[in-house]
Coordinates of C-alpha atoms and ligand atoms in Angstrom, one line a residue:
X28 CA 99.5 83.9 80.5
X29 CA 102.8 82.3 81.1
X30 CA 106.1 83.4 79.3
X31 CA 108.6 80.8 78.6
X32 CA 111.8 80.2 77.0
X33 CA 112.9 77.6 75.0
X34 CA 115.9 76.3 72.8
X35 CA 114.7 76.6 69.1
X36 CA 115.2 77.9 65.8
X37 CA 112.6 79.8 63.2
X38 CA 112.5 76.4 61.2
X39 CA 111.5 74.1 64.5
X40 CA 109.4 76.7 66.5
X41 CA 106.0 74.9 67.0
X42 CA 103.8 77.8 68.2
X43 CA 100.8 78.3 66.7
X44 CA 102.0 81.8 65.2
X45 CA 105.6 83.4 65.4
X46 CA 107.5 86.4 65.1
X47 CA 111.1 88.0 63.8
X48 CA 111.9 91.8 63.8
X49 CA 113.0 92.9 60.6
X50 CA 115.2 96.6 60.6
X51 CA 114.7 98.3 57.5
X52 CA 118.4 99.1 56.1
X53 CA 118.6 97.6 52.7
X54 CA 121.6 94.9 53.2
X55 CA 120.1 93.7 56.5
X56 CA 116.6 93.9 55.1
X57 CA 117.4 91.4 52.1
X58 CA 119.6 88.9 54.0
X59 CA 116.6 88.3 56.3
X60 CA 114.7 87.6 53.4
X61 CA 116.7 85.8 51.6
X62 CA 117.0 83.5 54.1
X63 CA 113.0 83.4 54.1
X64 CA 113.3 82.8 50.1
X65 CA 115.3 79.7 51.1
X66 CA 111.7 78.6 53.5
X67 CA 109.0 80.1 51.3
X68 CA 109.9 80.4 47.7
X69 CA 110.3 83.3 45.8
X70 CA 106.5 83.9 46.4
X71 CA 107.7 85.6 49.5
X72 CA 109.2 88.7 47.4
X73 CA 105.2 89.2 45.3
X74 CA 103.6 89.0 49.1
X75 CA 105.9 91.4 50.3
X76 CA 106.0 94.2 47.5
X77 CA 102.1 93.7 48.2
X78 CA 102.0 93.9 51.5
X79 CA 103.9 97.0 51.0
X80 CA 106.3 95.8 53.6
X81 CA 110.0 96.9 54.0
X82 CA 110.5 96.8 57.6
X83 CA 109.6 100.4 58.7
X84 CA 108.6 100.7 62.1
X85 CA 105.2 100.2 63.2
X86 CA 105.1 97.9 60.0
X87 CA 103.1 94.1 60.7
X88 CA 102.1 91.6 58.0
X89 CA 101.7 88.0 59.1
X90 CA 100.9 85.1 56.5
X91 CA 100.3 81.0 56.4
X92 CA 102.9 79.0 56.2
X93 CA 101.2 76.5 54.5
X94 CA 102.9 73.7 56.7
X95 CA 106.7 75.3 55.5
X96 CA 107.3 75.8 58.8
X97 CA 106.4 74.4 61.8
X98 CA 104.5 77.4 63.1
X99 CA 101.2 77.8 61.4
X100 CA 101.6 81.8 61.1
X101 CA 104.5 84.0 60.8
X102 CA 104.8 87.4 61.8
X103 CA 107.5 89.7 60.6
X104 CA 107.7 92.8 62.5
X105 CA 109.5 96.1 61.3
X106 CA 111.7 98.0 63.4
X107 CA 112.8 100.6 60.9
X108 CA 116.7 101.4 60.7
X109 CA 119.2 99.2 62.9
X110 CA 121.3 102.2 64.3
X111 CA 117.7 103.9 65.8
X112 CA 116.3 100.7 67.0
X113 CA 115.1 101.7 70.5
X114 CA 113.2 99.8 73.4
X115 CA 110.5 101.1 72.8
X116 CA 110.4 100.4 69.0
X117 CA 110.5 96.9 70.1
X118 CA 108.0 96.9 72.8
X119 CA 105.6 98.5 70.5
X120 CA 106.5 95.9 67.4
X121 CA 106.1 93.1 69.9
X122 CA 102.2 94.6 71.0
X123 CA 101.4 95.0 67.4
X124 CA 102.0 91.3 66.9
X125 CA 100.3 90.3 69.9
X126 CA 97.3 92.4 69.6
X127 CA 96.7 91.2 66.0
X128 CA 97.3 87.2 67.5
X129 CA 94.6 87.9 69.8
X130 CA 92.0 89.1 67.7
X131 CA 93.0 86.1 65.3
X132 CA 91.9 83.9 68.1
X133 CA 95.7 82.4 68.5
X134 CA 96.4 81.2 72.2
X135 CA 100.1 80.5 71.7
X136 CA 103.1 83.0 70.3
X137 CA 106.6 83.0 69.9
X138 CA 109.4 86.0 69.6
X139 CA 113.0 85.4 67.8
X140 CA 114.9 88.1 70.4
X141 CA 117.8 88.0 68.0
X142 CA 117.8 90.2 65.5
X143 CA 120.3 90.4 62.6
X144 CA 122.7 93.3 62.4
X145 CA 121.9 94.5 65.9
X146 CA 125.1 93.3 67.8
X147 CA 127.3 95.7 65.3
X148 CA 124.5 98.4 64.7
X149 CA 123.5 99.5 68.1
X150 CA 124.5 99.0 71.3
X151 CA 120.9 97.1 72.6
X152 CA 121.8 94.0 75.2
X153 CA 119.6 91.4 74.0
X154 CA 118.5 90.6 77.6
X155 CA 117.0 94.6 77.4
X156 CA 115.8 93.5 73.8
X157 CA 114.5 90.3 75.3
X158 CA 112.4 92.3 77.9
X159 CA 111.1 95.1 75.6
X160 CA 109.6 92.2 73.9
X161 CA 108.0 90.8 77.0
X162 CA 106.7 94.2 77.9
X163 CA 105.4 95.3 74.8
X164 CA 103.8 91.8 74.1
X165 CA 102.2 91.3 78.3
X166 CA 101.1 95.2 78.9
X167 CA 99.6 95.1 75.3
X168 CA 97.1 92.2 75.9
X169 CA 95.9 93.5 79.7
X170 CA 92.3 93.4 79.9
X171 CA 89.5 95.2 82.4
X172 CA 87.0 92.6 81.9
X173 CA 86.1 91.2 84.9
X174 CA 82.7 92.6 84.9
X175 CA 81.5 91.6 81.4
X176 CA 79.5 88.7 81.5
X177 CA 77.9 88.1 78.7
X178 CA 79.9 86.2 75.5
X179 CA 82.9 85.1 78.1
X180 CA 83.5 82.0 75.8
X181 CA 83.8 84.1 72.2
X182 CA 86.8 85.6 74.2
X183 CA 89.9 83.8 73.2
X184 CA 93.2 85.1 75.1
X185 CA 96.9 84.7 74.4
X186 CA 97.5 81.7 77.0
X187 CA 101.8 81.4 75.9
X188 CA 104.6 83.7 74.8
X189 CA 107.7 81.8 74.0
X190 CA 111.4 83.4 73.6
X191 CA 113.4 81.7 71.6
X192 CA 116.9 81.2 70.8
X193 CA 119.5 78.9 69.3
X194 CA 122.7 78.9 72.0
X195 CA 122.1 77.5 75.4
X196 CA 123.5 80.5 77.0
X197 CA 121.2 83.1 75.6
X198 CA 118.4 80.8 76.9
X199 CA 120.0 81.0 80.6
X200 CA 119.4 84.9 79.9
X201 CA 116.3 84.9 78.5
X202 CA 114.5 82.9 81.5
X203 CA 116.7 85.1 84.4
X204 CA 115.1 88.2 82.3
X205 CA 111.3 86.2 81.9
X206 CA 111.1 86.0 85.5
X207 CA 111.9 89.7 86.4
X208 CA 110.0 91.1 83.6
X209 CA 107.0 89.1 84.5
X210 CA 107.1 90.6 88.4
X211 CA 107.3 94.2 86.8
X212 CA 104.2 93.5 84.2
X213 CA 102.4 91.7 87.0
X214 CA 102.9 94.4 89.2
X215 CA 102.1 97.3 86.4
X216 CA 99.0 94.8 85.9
X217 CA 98.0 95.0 89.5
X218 CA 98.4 98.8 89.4
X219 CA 96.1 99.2 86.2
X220 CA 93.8 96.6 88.4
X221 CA 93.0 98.9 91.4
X222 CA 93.1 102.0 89.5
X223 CA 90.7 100.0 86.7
X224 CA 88.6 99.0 90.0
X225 CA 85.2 101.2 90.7
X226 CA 84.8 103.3 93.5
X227 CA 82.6 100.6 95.0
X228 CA 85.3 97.9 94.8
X229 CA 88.0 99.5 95.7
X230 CA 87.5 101.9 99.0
X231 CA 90.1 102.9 101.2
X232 CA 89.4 99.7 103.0
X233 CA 89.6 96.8 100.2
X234 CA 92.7 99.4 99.2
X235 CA 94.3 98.7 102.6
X236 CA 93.4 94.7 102.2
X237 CA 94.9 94.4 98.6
X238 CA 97.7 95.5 99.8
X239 CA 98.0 93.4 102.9
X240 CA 97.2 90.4 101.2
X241 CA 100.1 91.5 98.3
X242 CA 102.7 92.1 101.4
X243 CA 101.6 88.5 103.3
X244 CA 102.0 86.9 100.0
X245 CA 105.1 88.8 98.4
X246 CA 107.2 89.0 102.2
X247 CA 107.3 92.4 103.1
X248 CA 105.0 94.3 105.9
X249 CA 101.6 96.5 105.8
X250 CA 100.7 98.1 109.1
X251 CA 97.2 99.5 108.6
X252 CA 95.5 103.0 110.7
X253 CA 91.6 102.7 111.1
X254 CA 90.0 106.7 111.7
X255 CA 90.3 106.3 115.4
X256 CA 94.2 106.0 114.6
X257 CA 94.3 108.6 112.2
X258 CA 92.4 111.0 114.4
X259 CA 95.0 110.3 117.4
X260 CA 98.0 110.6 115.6
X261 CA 96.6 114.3 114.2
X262 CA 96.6 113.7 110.4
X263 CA 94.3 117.1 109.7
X264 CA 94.4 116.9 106.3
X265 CA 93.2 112.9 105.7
X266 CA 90.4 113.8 108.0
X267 CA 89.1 117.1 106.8
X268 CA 89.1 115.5 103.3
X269 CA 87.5 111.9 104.5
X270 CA 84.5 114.0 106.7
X271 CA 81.9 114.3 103.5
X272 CA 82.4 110.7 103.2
X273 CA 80.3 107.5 104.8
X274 CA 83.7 105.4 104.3
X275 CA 86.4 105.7 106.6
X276 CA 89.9 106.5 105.6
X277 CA 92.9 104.3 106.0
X278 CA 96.5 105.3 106.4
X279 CA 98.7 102.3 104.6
X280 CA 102.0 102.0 105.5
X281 CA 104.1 99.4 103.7
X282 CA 108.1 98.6 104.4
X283 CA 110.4 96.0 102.2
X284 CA 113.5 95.2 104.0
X285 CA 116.4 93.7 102.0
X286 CA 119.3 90.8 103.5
X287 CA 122.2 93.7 103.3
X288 CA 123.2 95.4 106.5
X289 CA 122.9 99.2 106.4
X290 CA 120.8 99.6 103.2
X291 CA 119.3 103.4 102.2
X292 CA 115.9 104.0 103.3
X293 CA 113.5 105.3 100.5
X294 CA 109.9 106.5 101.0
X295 CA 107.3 106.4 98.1
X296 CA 104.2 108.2 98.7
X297 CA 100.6 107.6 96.7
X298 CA 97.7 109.5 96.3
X299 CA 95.4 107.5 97.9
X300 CA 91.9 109.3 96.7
X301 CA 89.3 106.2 95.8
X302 CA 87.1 108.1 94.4
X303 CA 87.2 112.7 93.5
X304 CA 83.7 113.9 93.2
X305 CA 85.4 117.6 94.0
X306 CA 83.9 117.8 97.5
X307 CA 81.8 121.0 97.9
X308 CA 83.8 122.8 95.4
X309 CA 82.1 119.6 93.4
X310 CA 83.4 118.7 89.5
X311 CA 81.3 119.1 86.6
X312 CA 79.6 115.5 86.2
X313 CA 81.0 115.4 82.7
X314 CA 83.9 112.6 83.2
X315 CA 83.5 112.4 87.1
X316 CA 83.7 108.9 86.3
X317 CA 87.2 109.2 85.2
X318 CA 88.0 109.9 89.2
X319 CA 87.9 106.7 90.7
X320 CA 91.3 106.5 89.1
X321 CA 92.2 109.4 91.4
X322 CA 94.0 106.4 93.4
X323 CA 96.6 106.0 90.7
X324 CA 99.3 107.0 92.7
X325 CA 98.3 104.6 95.8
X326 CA 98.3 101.8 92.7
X327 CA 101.5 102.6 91.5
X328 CA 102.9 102.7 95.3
X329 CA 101.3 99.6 95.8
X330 CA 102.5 98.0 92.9
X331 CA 106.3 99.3 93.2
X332 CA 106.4 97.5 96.8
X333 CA 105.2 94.4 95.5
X334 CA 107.9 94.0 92.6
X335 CA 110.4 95.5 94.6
X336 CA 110.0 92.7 97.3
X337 CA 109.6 89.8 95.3
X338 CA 112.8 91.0 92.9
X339 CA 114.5 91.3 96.8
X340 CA 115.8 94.9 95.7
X341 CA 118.8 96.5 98.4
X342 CA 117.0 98.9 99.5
X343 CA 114.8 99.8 102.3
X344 CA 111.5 100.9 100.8
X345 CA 108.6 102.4 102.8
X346 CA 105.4 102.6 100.8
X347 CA 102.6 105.7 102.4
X348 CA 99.4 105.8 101.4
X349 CA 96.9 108.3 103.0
X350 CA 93.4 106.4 101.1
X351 CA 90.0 108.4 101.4
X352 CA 87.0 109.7 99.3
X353 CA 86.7 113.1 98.6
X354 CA 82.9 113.4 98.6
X355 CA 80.2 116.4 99.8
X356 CA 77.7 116.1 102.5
X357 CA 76.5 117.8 105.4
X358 CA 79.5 117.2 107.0
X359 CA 82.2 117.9 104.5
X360 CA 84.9 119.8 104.7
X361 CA 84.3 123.4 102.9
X362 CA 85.8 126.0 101.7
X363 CA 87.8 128.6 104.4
X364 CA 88.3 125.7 106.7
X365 CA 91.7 125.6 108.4
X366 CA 92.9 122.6 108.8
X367 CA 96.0 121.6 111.1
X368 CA 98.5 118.9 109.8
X369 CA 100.2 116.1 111.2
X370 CA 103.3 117.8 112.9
X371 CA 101.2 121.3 113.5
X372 CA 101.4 123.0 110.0
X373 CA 98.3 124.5 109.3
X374 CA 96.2 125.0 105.6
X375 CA 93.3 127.4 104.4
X376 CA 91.2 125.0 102.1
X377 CA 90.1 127.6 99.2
X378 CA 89.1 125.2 96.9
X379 CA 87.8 121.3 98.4
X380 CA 89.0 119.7 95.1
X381 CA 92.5 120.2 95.7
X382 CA 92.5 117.4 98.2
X383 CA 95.4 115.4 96.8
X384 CA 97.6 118.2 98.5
X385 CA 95.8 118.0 102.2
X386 CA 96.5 114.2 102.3
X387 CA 99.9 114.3 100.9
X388 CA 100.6 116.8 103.7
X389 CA 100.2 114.4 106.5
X390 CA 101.9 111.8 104.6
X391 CA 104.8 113.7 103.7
X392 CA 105.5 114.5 107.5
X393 CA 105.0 111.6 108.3
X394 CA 107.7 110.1 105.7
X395 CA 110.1 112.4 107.2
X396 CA 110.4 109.9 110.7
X397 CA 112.3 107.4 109.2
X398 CA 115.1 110.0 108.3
X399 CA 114.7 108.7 104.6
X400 CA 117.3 109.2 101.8
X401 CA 114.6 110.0 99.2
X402 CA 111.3 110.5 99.4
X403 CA 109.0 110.5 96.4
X404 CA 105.3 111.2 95.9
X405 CA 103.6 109.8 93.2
X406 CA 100.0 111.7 92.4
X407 CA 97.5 112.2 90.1
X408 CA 97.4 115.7 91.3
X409 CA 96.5 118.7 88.8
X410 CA 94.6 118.7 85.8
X411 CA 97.3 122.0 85.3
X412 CA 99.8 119.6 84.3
X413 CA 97.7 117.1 82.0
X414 CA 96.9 121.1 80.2
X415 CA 100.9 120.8 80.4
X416 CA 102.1 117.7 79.3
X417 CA 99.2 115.9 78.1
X418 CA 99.4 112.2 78.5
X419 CA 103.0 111.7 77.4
X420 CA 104.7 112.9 79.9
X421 CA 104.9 112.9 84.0
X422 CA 105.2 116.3 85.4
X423 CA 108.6 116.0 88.0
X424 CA 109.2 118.6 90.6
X425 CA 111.9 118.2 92.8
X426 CA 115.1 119.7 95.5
X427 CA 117.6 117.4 94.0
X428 CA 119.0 118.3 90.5
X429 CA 121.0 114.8 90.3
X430 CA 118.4 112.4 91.5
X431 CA 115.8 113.8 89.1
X432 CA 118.3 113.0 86.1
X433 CA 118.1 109.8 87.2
X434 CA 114.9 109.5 87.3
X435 CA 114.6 111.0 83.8
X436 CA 116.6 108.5 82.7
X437 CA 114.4 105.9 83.9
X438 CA 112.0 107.5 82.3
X439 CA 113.9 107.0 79.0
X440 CA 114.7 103.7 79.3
X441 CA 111.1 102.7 80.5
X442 CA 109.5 104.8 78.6
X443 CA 107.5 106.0 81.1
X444 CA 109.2 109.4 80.6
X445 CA 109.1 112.3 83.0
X446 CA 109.5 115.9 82.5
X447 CA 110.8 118.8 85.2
X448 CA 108.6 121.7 85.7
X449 CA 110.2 124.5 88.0
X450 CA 109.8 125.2 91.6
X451 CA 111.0 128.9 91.2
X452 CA 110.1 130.9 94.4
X453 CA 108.4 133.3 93.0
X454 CA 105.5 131.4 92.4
X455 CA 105.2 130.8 96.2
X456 CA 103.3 134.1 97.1
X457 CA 100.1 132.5 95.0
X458 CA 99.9 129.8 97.4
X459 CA 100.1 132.4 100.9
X460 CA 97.6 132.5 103.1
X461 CA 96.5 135.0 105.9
X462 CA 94.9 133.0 107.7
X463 CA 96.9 129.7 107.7
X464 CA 100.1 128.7 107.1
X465 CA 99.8 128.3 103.5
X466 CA 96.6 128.0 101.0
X467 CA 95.5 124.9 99.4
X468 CA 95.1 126.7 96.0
X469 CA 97.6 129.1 94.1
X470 CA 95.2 130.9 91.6
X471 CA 95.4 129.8 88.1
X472 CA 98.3 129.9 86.3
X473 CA 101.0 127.7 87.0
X474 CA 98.7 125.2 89.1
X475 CA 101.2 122.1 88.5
X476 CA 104.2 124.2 90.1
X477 CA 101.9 125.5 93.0
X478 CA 100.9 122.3 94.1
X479 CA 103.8 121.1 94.2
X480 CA 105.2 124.0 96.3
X481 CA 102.4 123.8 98.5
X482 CA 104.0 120.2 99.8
X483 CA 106.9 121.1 99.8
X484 CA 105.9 123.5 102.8
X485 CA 105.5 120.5 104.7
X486 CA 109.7 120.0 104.6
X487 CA 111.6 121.4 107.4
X488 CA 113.6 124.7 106.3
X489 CA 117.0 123.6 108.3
X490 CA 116.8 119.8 107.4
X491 CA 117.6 119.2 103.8
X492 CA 115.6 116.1 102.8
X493 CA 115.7 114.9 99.5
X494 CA 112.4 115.3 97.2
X495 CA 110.7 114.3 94.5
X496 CA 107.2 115.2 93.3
X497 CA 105.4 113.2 90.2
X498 CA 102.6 114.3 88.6
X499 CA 100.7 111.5 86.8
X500 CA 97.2 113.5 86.1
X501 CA 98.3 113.3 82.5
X502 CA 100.0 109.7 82.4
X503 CA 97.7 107.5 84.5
X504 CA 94.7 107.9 83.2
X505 CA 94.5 107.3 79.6
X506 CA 91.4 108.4 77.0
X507 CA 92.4 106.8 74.3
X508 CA 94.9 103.9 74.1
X509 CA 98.8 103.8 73.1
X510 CA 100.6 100.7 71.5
X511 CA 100.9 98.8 74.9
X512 CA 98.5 100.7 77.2
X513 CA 94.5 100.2 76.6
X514 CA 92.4 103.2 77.7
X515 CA 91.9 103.8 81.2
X516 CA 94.4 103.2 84.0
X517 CA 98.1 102.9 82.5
X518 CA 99.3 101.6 85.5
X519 CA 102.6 104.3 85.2
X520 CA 104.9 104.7 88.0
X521 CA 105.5 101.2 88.5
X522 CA 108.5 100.0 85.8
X523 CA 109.6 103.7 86.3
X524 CA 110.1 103.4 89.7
X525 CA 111.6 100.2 89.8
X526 CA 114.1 101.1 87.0
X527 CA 115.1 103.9 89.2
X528 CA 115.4 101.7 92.4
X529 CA 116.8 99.5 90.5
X530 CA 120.1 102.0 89.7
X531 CA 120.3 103.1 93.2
X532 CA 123.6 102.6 94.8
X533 CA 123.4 102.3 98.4
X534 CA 125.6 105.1 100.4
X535 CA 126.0 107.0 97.0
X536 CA 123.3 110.0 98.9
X537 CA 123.8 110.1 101.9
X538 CA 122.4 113.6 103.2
X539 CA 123.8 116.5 105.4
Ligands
BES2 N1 92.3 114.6 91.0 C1 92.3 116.0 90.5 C2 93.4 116.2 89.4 C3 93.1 115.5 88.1 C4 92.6 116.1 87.1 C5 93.6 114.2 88.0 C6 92.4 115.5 85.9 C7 93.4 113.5 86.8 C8 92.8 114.2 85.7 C9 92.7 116.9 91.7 O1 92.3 116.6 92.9 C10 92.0 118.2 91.4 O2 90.8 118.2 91.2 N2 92.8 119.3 91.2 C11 92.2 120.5 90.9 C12 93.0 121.6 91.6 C13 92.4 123.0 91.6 C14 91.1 123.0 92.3 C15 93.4 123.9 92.2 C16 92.4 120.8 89.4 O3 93.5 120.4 88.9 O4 91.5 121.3 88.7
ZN3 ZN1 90.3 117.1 93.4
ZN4 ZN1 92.1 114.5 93.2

């Protein structure tokens, strides 16, 4: 797919199909038509009234221009009123028109960013309208096919998206904006990729070689630990949960260093589980399949580093991933183990299917050595908070009351939107032990909020590190699909994370 922009008006356009946003308030409304009266006829008014079209969001019709305009189709795509126009009304006006192109069998669209009314109406840049429509239009078309072989050449995909504007210095914009927007889609693509991925493609392994090859190839470093590594340097919990499996784990650390002098250092930590059978405590086989996406968090890691090197972001970014199965044999680990953490903390495993926390331990410890001014983990953790949040929402936990705003305002702007959940101390008694240091399972209420204050153990009482804990069980893995996100792996994390790095001043957090 390549994205492009180029100098032209609705009347020279030559794509095979192209589209304009139409907002639904009455004087804005007509004057886009009217102008299409002056193109079509008043033929255009019958096909509207019977279209039942009058701009509402999440409204589509397309017709054939009958040679009246150099595009062979036009789209007009409602947005609903001008003054509530929102990214995400775009993004999803811009999938509707794609998706419908694709299943016409058209390989090359066009967008008109500009739309009428918008500059006085609402206060949307049309560089962020110009990459809703990039988003909306790229995430919408994303395709797990790679393993389908039969009726490959019925399969017609969208091969252009043009942007297109009349003033030369809305073009300059709109290709500065292309080429960013494309990194972030490419790199939610490669998340949705790995978490798409089988358990017999992607193994911690050919998860640690991915993302070598996308550091080698993007400038920015992956340092790889085999078992014998992990064993030496005492990460307990990766071990304990790799020992039922025949694949070996992989510790994957990844680091993006910017030109500036002094930059912040931030630490993102994934879930690395390939594949969640439950362990001993084994899941009902009922949607086990639905677990080799357990890695969604490692994808989204992965990802993050890839678009924050190649869009050379001022920040120091370290990228953890602790990768393993969680599988049962003979020599898994099982309930009432004890196991001992990297930097000596200790766990009672109750429960082998709340792995994601063992891992995260070692990681989390780990992330601590390079004195970072934020560290974030991103997991698909507890089926508690998809009970929660459902799909809509990322469960956030966190120390820092200020950074999490942020990151909820990411989550706005991305649409990728996050939502706090308590870390009250009260609910830390269900997570003691007596025979360990703290208990891998907290009972069953709350199970969102326990997990999460169950790695938070792993933070030193008298050094105040900044954390902040997201929940993607709900987000990443998708049953049914949304506007812009087919069913399975969404791919979230990555365009929020980036829209918070993005923001981040260096110096602005510096810790006590
Ligand atoms: N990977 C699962 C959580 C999960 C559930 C992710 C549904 C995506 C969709 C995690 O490892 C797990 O199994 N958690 C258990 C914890 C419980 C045993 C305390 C859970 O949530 O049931
Ligand atoms: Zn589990
Ligand atoms: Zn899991």
């Amino acid at each position: 797919m390549k994205i492009s922009a180029t100098k032209s008006t609705l009347r020279q356009i030559r794509t095979e199909a192209t589209a304009i946003f139409i907002p639904e308030d009455k004087n804005l409304f007509d004057t886009e038509i009217s102008s299409l009266k002056k193109i079509f006829g008043k033929s255009i008014l019958d096909l509207l009234k019977s279209e039942n079209f009058h701009g509402k969001e999440n409204e589509t019709i397309s017709f054939y221009t009958h040679n009246k305009l150099p595009a062979k189709r036009l789209y007009l795509a409602g947005i609903g009123k001008i003054e509530k126009v929102s990214l995400e009304i775009i993004r999803r006006a811009a999938a509707n028109v794609a998706k419908h192109a694709e299943i016409l069998k058209i390989k090359n669209i066009s967008y008109r960013p500009l739309i009428s009314g918008i500059e006085k109406n609402n206060k949307l840049p049309f560089e962020k309208i110009a990459q809703a429509i990039i988003e909306g239009s790229m995430l919408s078309l994303y395709k797990f096919d790679k393993y389908l072989t039969e009726n490959k050449k019925d399969r017609v995909r969208i091969k252009t998206i043009t942007l297109f504007d009349s003033l030369d210095s809305n073009i300059r914009i709109l290709k500065n904006i292309i080429h960013k927007t494309e990194i972030i889609c490419n790199a939610t693509y490669l998340a949705r990729d790995l978490a798409n991925a089988p358990a017999n493609e992607i193994y911690p392994e050919t998860l640690a070689k991915i993302a070598t090859e996308s550091a080698r190839k993007y400038g920015y470093s992956a340092v790889v630990w085999d078992k014998k590594r992990i064993e030496k340097e005492g990460f307990g919990g990766l071990i304990a949960v790799n020992s039922g499996s025949a694949k070996p784990p992989c510790f994957i650390i990844l680091e993006h260093n910017p030109e500036i002098s002094n930059p912040d250092t931030i630490v993102l930590v994934g879930k690395g589980i390939t594949f969640d059978s439950g362990g001993i405590s084994i899941k009902p086989s009922a949607g086990m399949s639905e677990m080799k996406m357990d890695m969604s968090g490692a994808a989204a890691v992965i990802g993050t580093m890839e678009a924050a090197a190649r869009l050379r972001l001022p920040i120091r970014l370290i990228g953890l991933i602790p990768a393993t199965e969680n599988l049962p044999s003979g020599s898994a680990m099982k309930p009432g183990d004890i196991i001992k953490h990297y930097g000596g903390k200790t766990s009672e495993v109750d429960n082998t299917d709340a792995e994601g926390r063992l891992i995260l331990a070692d990681a989390l410890v780990y992330a601590q050595k390079f004195d970072p001014e934020l560290i974030i983990d991103i997991a698909t953790l507890t089926g508690a908070c998809v009970v929660a949040l459902g799909n809509h929402a990322t469960g956030m936990m966190g120390n820092d009351e200020n950074i999490m705003a942020r990151l909820k305002e990411a989550g706005e702007t991305t649409y990728e939107r996050v939502w706090q959940l308590p870390l009250f101390e009260e609910y830390e008694k269900q997570i003691k032990s007596d025979v360990a240091d703290v208990k891998n399972v907290g009972g069953r209420w709350a199970g969102a909020i326990t997990a999460a204050l169950f790695l938070k153990k792993f933070f030193p009482k008298n050094k105040d590190y900044k954390w902040i804990h997201l929940d993607i069980a709900g987000t990443a893995i998708l049953e049914e699909p949304q506007t812009y996100i087919p069913k399975g792996a969404s791919g979230v994390g990555v365009r929020l994370l980036i829209e918070f790095l993005k923001n981040w001043k260096s110096g602005d957090h510096t810790r006590q």
